[in-house]
Short mmCIF file of C-alpha atoms in Angstrom, two decimals:
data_model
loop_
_atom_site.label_atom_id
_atom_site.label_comp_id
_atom_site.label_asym_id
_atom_site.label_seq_id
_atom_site.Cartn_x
_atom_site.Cartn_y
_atom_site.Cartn_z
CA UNK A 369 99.84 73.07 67.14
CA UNK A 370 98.32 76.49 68.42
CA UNK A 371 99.26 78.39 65.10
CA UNK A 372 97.97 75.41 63.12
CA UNK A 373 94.91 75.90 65.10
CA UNK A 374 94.52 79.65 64.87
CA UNK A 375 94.76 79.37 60.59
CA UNK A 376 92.18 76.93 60.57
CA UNK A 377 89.69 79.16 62.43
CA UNK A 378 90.47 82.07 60.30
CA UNK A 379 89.50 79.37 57.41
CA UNK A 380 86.35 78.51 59.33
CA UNK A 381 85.79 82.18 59.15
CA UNK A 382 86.47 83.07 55.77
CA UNK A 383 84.72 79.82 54.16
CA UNK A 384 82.34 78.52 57.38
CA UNK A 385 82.90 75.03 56.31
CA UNK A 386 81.22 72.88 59.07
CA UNK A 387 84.12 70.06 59.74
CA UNK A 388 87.84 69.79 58.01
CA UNK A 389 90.61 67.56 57.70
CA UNK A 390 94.30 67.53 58.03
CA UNK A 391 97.05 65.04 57.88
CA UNK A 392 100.45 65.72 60.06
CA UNK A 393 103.49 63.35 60.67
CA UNK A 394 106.16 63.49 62.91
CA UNK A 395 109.14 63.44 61.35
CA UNK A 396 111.79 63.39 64.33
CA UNK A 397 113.14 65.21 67.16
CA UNK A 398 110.19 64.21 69.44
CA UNK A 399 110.17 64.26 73.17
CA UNK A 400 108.56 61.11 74.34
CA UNK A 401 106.19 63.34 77.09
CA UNK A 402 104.70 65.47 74.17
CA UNK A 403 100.88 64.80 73.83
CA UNK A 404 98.59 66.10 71.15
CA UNK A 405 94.48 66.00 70.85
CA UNK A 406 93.52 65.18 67.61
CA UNK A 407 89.65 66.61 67.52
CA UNK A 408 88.63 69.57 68.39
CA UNK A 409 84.82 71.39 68.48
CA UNK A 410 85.01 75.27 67.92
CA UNK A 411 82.31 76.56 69.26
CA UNK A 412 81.31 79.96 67.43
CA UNK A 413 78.59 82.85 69.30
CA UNK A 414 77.65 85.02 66.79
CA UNK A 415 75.83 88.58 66.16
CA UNK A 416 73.22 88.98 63.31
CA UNK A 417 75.59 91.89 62.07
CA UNK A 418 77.87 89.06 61.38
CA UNK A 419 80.43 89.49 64.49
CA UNK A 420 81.85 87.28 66.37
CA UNK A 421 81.71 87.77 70.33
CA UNK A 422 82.79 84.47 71.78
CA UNK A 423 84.81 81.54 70.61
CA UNK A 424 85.79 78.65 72.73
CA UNK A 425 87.75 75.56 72.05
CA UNK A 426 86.72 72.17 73.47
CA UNK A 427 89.55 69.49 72.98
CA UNK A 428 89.42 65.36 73.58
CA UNK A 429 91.73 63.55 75.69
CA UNK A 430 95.54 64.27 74.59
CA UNK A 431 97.44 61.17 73.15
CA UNK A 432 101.47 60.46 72.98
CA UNK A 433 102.86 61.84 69.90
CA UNK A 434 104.71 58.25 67.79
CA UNK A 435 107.52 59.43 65.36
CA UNK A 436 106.65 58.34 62.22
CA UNK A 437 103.14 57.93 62.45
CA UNK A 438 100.62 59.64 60.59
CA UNK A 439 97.79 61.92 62.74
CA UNK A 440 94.61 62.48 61.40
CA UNK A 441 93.66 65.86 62.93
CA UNK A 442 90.09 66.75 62.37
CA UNK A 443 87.61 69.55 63.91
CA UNK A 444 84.18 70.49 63.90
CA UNK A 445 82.69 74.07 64.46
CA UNK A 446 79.71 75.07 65.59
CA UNK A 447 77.77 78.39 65.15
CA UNK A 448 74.95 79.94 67.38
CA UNK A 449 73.10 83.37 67.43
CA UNK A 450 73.19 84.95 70.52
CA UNK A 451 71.46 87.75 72.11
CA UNK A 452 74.54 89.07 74.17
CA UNK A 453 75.25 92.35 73.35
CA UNK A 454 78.72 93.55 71.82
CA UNK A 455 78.88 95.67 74.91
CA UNK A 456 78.79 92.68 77.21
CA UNK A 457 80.83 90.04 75.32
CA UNK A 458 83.46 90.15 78.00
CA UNK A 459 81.26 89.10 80.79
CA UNK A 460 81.60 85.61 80.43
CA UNK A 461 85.57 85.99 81.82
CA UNK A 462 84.46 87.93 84.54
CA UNK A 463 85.18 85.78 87.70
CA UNK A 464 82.27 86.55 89.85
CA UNK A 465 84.23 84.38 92.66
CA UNK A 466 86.89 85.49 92.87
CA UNK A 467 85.98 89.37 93.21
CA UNK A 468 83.10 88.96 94.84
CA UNK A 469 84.30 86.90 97.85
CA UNK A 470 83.54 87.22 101.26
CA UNK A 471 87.17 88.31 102.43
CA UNK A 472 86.42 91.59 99.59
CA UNK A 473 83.60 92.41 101.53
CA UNK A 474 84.87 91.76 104.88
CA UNK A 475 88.38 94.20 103.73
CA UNK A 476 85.81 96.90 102.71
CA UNK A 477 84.23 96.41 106.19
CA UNK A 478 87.68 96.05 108.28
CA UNK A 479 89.03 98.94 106.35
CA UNK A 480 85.22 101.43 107.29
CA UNK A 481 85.91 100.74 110.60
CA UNK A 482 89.24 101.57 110.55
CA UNK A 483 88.24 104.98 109.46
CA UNK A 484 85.34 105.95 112.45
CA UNK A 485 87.74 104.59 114.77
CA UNK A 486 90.95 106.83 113.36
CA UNK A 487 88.66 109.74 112.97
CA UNK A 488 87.22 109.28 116.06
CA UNK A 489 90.11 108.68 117.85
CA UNK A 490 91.76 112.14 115.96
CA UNK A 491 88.73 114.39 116.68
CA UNK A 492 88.90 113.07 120.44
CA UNK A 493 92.72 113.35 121.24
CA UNK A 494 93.05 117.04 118.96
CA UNK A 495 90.20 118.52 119.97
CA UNK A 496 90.89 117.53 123.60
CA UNK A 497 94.15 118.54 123.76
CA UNK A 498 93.26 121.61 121.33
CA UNK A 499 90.79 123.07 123.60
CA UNK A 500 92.88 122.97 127.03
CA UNK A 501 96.35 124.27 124.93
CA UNK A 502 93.45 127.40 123.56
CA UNK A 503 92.30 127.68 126.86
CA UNK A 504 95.89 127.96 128.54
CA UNK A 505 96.66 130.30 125.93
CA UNK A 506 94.19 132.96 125.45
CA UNK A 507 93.80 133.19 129.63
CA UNK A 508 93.81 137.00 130.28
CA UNK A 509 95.66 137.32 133.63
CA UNK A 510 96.93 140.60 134.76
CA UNK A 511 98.61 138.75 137.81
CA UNK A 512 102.25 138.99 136.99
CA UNK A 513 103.83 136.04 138.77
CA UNK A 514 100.65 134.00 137.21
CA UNK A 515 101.88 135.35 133.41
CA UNK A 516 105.22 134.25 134.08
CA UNK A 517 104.23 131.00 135.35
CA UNK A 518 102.54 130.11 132.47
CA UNK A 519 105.23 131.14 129.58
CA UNK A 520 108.24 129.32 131.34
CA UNK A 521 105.44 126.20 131.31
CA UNK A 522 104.64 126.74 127.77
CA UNK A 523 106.14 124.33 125.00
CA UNK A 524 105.14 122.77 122.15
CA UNK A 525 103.32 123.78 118.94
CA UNK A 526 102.32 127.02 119.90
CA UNK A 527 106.32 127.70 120.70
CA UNK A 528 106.76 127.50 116.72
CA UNK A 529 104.15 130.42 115.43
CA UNK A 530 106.55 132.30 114.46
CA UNK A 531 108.65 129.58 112.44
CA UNK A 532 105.37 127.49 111.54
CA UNK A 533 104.54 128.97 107.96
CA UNK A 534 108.42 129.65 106.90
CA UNK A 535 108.87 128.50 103.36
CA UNK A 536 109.90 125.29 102.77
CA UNK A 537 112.74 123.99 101.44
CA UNK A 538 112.82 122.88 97.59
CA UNK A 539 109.78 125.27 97.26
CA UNK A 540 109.43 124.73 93.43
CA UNK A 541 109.65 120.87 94.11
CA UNK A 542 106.82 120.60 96.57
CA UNK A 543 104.61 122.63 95.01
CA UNK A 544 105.43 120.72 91.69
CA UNK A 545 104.46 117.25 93.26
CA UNK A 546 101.56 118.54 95.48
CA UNK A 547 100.11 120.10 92.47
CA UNK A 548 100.51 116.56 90.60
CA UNK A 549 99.52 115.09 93.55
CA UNK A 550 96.07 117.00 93.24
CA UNK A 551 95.23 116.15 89.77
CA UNK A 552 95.82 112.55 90.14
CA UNK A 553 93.60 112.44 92.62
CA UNK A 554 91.04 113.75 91.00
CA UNK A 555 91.84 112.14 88.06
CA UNK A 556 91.83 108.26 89.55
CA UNK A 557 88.30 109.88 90.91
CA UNK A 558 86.91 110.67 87.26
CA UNK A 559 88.12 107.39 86.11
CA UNK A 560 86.53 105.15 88.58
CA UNK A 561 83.40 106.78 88.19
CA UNK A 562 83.74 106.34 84.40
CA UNK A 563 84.35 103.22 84.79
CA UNK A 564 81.22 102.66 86.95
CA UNK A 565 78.98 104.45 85.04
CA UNK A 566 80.38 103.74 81.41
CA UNK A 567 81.89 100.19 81.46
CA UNK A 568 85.81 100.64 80.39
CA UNK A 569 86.30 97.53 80.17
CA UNK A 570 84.21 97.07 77.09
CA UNK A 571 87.52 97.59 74.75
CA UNK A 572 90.71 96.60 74.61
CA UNK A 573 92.70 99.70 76.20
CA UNK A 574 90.14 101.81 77.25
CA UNK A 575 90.79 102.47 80.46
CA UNK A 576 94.10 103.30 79.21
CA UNK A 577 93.07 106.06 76.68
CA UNK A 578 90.24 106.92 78.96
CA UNK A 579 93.04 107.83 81.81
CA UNK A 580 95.92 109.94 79.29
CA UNK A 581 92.68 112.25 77.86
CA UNK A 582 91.89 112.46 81.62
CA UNK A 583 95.19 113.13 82.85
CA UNK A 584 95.51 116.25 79.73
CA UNK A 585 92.03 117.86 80.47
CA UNK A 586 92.27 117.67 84.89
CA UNK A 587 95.86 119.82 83.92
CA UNK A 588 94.48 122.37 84.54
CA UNK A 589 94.03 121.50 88.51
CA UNK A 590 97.56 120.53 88.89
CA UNK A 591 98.51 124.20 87.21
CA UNK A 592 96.47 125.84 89.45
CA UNK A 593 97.14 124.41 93.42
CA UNK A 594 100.82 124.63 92.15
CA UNK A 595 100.70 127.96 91.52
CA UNK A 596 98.92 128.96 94.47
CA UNK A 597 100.79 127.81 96.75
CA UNK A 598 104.24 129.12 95.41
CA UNK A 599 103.00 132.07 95.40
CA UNK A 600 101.38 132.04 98.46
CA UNK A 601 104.59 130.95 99.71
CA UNK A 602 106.40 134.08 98.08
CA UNK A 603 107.84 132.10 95.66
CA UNK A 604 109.73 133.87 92.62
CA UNK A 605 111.07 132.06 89.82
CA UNK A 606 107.14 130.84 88.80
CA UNK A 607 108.27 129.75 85.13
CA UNK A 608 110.28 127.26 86.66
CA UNK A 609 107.34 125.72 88.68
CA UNK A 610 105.18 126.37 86.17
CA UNK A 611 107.33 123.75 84.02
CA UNK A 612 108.27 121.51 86.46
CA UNK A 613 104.32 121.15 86.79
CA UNK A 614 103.51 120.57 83.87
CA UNK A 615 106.01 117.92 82.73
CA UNK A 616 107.25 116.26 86.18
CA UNK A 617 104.92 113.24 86.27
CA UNK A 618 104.82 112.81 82.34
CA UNK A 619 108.65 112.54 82.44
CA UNK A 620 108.54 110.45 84.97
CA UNK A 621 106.31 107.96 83.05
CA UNK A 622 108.26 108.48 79.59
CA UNK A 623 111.62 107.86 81.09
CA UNK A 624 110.18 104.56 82.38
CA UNK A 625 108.22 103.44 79.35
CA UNK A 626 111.32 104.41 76.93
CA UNK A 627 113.07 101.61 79.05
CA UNK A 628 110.62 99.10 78.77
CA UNK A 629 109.92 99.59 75.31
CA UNK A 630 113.63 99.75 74.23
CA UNK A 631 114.18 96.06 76.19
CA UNK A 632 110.20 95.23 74.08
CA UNK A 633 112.18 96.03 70.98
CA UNK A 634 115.19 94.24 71.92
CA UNK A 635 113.28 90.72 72.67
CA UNK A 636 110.64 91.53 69.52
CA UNK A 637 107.99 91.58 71.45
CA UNK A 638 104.31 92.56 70.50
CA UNK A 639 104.20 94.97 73.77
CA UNK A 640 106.47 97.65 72.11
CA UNK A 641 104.29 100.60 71.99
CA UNK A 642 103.84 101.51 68.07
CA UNK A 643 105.98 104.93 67.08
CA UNK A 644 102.68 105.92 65.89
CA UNK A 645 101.26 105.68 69.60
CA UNK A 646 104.13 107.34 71.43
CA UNK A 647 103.58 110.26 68.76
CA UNK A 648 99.89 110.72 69.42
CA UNK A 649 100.24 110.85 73.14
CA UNK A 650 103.60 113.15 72.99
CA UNK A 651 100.87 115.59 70.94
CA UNK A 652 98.59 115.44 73.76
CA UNK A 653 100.51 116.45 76.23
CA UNK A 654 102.02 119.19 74.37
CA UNK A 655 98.91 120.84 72.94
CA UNK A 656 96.68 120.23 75.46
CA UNK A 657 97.87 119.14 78.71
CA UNK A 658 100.97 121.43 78.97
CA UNK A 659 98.68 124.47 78.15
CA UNK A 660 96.27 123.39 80.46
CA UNK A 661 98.77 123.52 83.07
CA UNK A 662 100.19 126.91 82.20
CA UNK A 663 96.99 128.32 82.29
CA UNK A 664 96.26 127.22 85.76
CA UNK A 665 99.62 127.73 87.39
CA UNK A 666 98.48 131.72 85.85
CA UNK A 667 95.47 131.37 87.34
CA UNK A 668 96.27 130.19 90.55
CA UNK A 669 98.66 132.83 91.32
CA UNK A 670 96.61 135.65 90.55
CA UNK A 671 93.53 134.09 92.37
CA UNK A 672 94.69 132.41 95.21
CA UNK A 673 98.30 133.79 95.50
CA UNK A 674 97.81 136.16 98.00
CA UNK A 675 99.59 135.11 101.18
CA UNK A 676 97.19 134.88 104.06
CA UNK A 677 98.89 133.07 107.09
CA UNK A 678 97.86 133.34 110.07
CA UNK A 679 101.08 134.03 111.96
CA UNK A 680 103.42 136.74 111.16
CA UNK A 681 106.66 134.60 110.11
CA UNK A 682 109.68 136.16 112.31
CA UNK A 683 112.85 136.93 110.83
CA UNK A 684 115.42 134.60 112.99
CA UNK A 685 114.79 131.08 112.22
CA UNK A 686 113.57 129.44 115.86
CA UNK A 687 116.42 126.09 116.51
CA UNK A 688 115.30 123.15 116.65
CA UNK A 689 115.71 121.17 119.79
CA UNK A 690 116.95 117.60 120.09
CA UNK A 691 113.78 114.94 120.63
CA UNK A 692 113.34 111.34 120.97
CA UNK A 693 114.34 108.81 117.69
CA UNK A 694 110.69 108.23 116.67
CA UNK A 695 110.02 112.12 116.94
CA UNK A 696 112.63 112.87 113.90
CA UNK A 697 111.18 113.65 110.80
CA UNK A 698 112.02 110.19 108.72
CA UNK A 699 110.67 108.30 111.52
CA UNK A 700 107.22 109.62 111.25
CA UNK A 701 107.23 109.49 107.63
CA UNK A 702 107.97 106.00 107.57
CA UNK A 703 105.18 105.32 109.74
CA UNK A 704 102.82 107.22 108.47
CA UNK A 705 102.14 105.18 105.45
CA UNK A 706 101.68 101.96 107.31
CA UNK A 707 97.66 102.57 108.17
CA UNK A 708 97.19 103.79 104.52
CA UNK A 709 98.57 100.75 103.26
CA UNK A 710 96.25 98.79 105.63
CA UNK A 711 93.45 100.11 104.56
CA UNK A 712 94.28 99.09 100.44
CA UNK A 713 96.37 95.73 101.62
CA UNK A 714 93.03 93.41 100.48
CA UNK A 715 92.32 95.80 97.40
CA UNK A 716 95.70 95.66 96.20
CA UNK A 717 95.99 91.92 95.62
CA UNK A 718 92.73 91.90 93.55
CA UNK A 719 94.33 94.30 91.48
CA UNK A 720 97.41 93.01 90.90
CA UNK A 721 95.74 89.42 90.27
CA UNK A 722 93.74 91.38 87.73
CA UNK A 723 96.20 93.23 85.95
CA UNK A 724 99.01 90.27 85.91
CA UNK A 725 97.08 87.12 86.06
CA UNK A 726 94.80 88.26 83.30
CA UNK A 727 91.51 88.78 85.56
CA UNK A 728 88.92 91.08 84.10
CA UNK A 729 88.51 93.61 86.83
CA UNK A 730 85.12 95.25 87.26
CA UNK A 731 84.20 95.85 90.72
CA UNK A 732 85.14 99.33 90.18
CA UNK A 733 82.62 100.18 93.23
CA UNK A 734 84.82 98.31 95.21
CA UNK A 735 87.61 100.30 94.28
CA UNK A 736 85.75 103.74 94.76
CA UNK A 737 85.10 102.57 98.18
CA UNK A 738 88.53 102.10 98.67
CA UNK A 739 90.05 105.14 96.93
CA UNK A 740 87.76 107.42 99.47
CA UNK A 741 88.81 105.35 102.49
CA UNK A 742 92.44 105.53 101.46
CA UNK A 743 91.68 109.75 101.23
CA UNK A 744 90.54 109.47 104.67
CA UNK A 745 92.96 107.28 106.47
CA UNK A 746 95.53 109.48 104.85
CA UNK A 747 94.86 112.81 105.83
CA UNK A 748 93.73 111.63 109.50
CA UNK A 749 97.41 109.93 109.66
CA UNK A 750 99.36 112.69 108.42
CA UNK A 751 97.66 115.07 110.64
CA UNK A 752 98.36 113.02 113.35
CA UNK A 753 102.06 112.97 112.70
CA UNK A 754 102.19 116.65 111.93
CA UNK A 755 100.94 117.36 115.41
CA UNK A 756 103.24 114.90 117.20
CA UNK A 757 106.19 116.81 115.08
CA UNK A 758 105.03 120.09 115.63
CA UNK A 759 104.65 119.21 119.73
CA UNK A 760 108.19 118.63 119.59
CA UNK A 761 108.96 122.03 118.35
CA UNK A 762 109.95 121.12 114.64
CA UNK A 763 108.26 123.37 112.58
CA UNK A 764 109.64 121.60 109.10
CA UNK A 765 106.03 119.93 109.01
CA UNK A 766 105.59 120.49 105.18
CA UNK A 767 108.04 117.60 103.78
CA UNK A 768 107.62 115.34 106.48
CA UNK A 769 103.54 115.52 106.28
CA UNK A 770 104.04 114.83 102.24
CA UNK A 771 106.24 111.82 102.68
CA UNK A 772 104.36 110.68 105.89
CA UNK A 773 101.35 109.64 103.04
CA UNK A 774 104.01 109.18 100.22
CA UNK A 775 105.54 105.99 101.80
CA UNK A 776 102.41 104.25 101.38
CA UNK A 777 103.67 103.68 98.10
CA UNK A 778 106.99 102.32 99.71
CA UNK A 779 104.73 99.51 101.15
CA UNK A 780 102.65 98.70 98.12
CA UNK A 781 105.76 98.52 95.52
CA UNK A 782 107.61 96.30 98.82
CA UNK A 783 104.23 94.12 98.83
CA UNK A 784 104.85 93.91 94.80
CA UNK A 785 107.84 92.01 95.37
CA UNK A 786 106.24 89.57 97.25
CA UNK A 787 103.40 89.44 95.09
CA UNK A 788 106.08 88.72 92.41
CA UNK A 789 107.87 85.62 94.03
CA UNK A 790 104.85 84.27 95.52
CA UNK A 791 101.71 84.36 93.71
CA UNK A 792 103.26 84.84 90.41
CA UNK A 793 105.61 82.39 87.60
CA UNK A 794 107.21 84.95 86.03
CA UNK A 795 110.66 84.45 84.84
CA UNK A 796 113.42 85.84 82.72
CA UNK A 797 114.53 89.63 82.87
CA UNK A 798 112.22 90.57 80.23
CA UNK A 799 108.94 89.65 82.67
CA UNK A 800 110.62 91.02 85.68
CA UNK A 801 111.70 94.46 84.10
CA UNK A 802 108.01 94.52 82.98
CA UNK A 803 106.30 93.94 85.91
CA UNK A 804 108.90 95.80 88.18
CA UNK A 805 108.56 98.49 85.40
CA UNK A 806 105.06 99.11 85.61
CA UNK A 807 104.98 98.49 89.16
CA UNK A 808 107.17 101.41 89.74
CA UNK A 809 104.97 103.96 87.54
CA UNK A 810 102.22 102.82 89.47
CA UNK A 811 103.73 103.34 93.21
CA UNK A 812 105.54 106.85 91.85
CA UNK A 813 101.86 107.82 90.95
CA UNK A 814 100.21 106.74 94.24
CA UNK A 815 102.98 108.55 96.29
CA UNK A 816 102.45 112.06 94.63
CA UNK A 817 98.99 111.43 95.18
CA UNK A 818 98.63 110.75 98.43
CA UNK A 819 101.83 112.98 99.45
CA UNK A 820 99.38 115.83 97.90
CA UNK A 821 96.38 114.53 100.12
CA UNK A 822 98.68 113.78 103.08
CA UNK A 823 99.73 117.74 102.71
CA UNK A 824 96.69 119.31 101.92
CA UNK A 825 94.99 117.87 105.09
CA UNK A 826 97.95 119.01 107.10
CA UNK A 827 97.97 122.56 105.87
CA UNK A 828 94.49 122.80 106.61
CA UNK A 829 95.20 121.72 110.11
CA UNK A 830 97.80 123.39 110.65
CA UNK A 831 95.70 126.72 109.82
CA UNK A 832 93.24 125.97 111.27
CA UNK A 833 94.88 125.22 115.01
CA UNK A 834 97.14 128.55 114.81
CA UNK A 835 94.04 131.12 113.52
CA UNK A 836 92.51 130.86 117.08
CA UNK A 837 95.67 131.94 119.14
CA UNK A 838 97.52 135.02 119.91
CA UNK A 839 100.63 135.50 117.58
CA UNK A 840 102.02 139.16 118.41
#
């Protein structure tokens, strides 16, 4: 009945006949619970430059279908000018509601105070605990048995000086990912306030397009804190990190797609990207975003290359000594992405509602207030955990502070798969590779992103608390 319906409006719109008639019968093969509404009124908003901007379809009450019995179906349509702009034709699906409920606002308010109490709570324990360990430390004493005293009593972070800024393993990885991590950041930044400022949700896919010519021109940032940082980290093979920059993420997201759109193709469905598509955005990337990024990761290490640590890094790797379970390294990455996630829990069921119930999203300030909360609860958690690992005298605080904010992604794509069997119908493995698909790409780019943040903040700290004590 649908199809019948969609070629008579393209008849109302080719002729704009005011009502029409058609005759159906029901041969056989009938289910006796099958219904079908025999008028319909088509009501038709209209520009004065002849476009269409909203059609809706009001039925009457459905009656059983009777094999062998002829159905008059008739319809009427009805046309109106309207003084909605084509700019603003979607705003009659936005659900004002829905988005704009009290439990949004109250999240956005739960998830502020959040951040003054966590930074609060940072600044008071660090800076507390900062200020006696500086104090302890810098004390000139020229009593002996007062010197010795205080270096058998010494442990902790300042124990690891020496070991503190030692390369980290995978060095070409980390800077790849931290690099990425950096761009997207700024790139889900640029977007939002696009988005705010410009309306993407005016056309179909615009947001879309609006975030791959994003992603190729902010390549340039991912090139550069990449490079700097391998460098600064004495790194040597830089070709190899200056590839693995520029084509980690976009892999990532083409080996994913091909997937999805090979299982599209297999089940005919319209949401197999077009050749034509995959072409134009394969052309991006190579002549502008990969260039981009090359250009950067030069730029990087010739401008901020230079290594400037604070401690001298000594020769003999410092051992580790044994600690408590929830000191290790995987412990306190696991937990560090729990508060993060808090902080988005609210956010991210408005956006999956929007993006797989079909809800036209566009509380973008919403989601700006969000995305800078997330920043902040982020770094104030990872530095957090790199001080509790560094007090234990583990100085391998560079992976662990990345994957302490990565595994907020761990939560979200875990909180997906509730979001799937609860609040959603789907069915069938081509709607679960789909949404699991996406869901994936989604989570893979919020990890680098806030693993980047989550490392940035900690490598600042880190800096910052060895620069003021005495490393000879």
């Amino acid at each position: 009945m649908w199809r019948r319906l969609s070629f008579v409006l393209w008849i109302l719109m080719k002729q704009r006949l005011n009502t029409s008639r058609m005759q159906l019968r029901i041969i056989t093969g009938l289910n006796s619970s099958w219904m079908i509404c025999l008028y319909g009124v088509l009501s038709v908003r209209c520009m004065r430059i002849r476009m269409i901007i909203h059609v809706n379809l009001t039925q009457e009450i459905p009656k059983p279908l009777v094999v062998g019995k002829k159905l008059d179906m008739t319809y009427s349509v009805k046309w109106s000018l309207t003084n909605v702009t084509f700019a603003r034709r979607f705003d009659v699906y936005l659900d004002y509601p829905f988005f704009e409920h009290q439990i949004h606002w109250f999240s956005i308010f739960n998830s502020f105070m959040m951040v003054i109490f966590l930074t609060g709570l940072v600044s008071m324990i660090l800076m507390r605990t900062l200020r006696n360990d500086y104090a302890k430390y810098a004390r000139e004493d020229d009593d002996l048995e007062t010197l010795e005293r205080d270096v058998s009593e010494e442990s902790g972070w300042k124990l690891v000086h020496g070991d503190v800024f030692r390369p980290p393993r995978n060095l070409v990885l980390l800077s790849a990912v931290v690099g990425t991590g950096a761009q997207l950041a700024l790139l889900v930044l640029l977007v939002i306030l696009l988005a705010i400022v410009g309306m993407l949700y005016v056309g179909r896919g615009a947001i879309v397009t609006t975030f791959i010519v994003c992603y190729a021109l902010t390549s340039f940032i991912s090139g550069y804190v990449s490079g700097g940082m391998y460098s600064r980290h004495g790194g040597k093979t830089w070709i190899k990190s200056m590839i693995l920059t520029a084509s980690l993420f976009p892999f990532m997201c083409f080996g994913i797609g091909f997937i999805l759109n090979t299982i599209a193709i297999f089940y005919g469905s319209l949401a197999a990207i077009p050749f034509g598509t995959m072409v134009v955005v394969f052309v991006i990337w190579a002549f502008i975003s990969f260039p981009l990024a090359l250009l950067g990761t030069v730029v990087g290490r010739n401008w901020s290359g230079a290594p400037n640590n604070p401690c001298r890094v000594k020769t003999i790797p410092r051992p580790i000594p044994e600690k408590k379970w929830y000191l290790t390294p995987s412990v306190v990455s696991m937990m560090g992405g729990l508060l993060p996630f808090g902080s988005i829990f609210i956010e991210m069921y408005f956006v999956f509602t929007s993006f797989w119930n079909y809800k036209v999203y566009y509380v973008y300030g919403f989601m700006l207030l969000v995305f800078l909360i997330l920043i902040i609860v982020t770094v104030c958690v990872t530095i957090v955990g790199t001080y509790f690992l560094l007090n234990a005298e583990n100085y391998h605080w560079q992976w662990t502070s990345f994957f302490s904010a990565a595994s907020t992604a761990v939560y979200v794509y875990l909180y997906s798969v509730y979001y799937y069997y609860v609040k959603t119908k789907m069915f069938g493995f081509f709607q679960t590779s789909f949404y699991f698909g996406y869901t994936l790409m989604f989570c893979l780019g919020l990890g680098i992103l806030c693993g980047a943040v989550g490392y940035l903040g900690s490598n600042l700290f880190v800096r910052r608390i060895y620069r003021n004590i005495k490393c000879d």
